[in-house]
C-alpha positions as semicolon CSV with decimal commas, in nm:
position;residue;x (nm);y (nm);z (nm)
1;M;12,312;4,692;-2,954
2;K;12,160;4,644;-2,617
3;N;11,839;4,819;-2,529
4;M;11,911;5,010;-2,205
5;Q;11,633;5,014;-1,952
6;K;11,556;5,354;-1,800
7;G;11,379;5,416;-1,471
8;F;11,337;5,230;-1,144
9;T;11,198;4,887;-1,073
10;L;10,895;4,836;-0,854
11;I;11,108;4,682;-0,579
12;E;11,337;4,985;-0,569
13;L;11,041;5,221;-0,541
14;M;10,884;5,010;-0,265
15;I;11,210;5,016;-0,067
16;V;11,229;5,396;-0,095
17;V;10,866;5,433;0,021
18;A;10,933;5,199;0,316
19;I;11,240;5,397;0,421
20;I;11,048;5,725;0,404
21;G;10,768;5,570;0,612
22;I;11,012;5,455;0,880
23;L;11,178;5,796;0,895
24;A;10,838;5,967;0,926
25;A;10,728;5,727;1,200
26;V;11,035;5,821;1,404
27;A;11,046;6,194;1,324
28;I;10,682;6,298;1,375
29;P;10,655;6,203;1,747
30;S;10,992;6,363;1,816
31;Y;10,882;6,684;1,646
32;Q;10,555;6,694;1,840
33;N;10,743;6,650;2,168
34;Y;10,988;6,923;2,068
35;T;10,710;7,174;1,993
36;A;10,533;7,094;2,322
37;K;10,857;7,152;2,513
38;S;10,917;7,484;2,339
39;K;10,566;7,606;2,424
40;F;10,615;7,497;2,784
41;A;10,943;7,691;2,797
42;A;10,763;7,997;2,659
43;A;10,500;7,967;2,933
44;L;10,774;7,952;3,197
45;A;10,932;8,261;3,045
46;E;10,600;8,445;3,081
47;T;10,619;8,393;3,458
48;A;10,962;8,562;3,483
49;S;10,823;8,916;3,474
50;P;10,564;8,856;3,748
51;K;10,837;8,704;3,969
52;T;11,028;9,030;3,952
53;G;10,714;9,227;4,038
54;V;10,638;9,002;4,334
55;D;10,993;9,044;4,465
56;A;10,963;9,422;4,439
57;R;10,628;9,429;4,624
58;I;10,753;9,202;4,901
59;A;11,064;9,420;4,938
60;D;10,829;9,720;4,980
61;G;10,632;9,532;5,245
62;T;10,310;9,526;5,041
63;V;10,097;9,235;4,928
64;P;10,132;9,182;4,553
65;T;9,818;9,174;4,341
66;K;9,780;9,072;3,978
67;E;9,715;9,431;3,877
68;D;10,024;9,560;4,060
69;I;10,267;9,327;3,891
70;G;10,102;9,314;3,549
71;I;9,975;8,957;3,530
72;K;9,719;8,919;3,254
73;Q;9,428;8,682;3,294
74;A;9,535;8,483;2,988
75;T;9,829;8,499;2,752
76;A;9,936;8,315;2,439
77;N;10,085;8,028;2,639
78;C;9,898;8,043;2,971
79;T;9,523;7,996;2,963
80;S;9,499;8,136;3,315
81;N;9,743;8,311;3,546
82;L;9,689;8,307;3,920
83;L;9,866;8,463;4,215
84;N;9,812;8,253;4,529
85;G;9,907;8,269;4,894
86;F;10,096;8,598;4,926
87;S;10,046;8,801;5,244
88;S;10,220;9,088;5,419
89;S;10,357;8,853;5,686
90;S;10,479;8,576;5,457
91;E;10,690;8,561;5,146
92;A;10,549;8,220;5,054
93;G;10,317;8,209;4,757
94;T;10,279;8,081;4,405
95;I;10,239;8,214;4,055
96;V;10,034;7,963;3,858
97;C;10,035;7,940;3,480
98;T;9,790;7,687;3,336
99;N;9,955;7,571;3,015
100;Q;9,731;7,424;2,748
101;W;10,017;7,278;2,545
102;W;10,180;7,039;2,787
103;P;10,018;6,695;2,801
């Protein structure tokens, strides 16, 4: 009777390790980019509520302030939130969210 060999050879194991290494080298940077994009999208979503508040204040003819429209100094995704350039005579201005996650 023949003696049957059980298990894997060293070459087979090395090929499997190499394939796993290649997959990891491709997947890890893609995953990091994906998480950064999702955090950036969350930061943009945090500016949606202040936009509505600014529109309401401008429609009333008043100058929006951070306290009026509920902008917090810092949130989970924005390290600082600023309201710049709004006046009673102009609708031009910016809402700035400094995002710590986007490179």
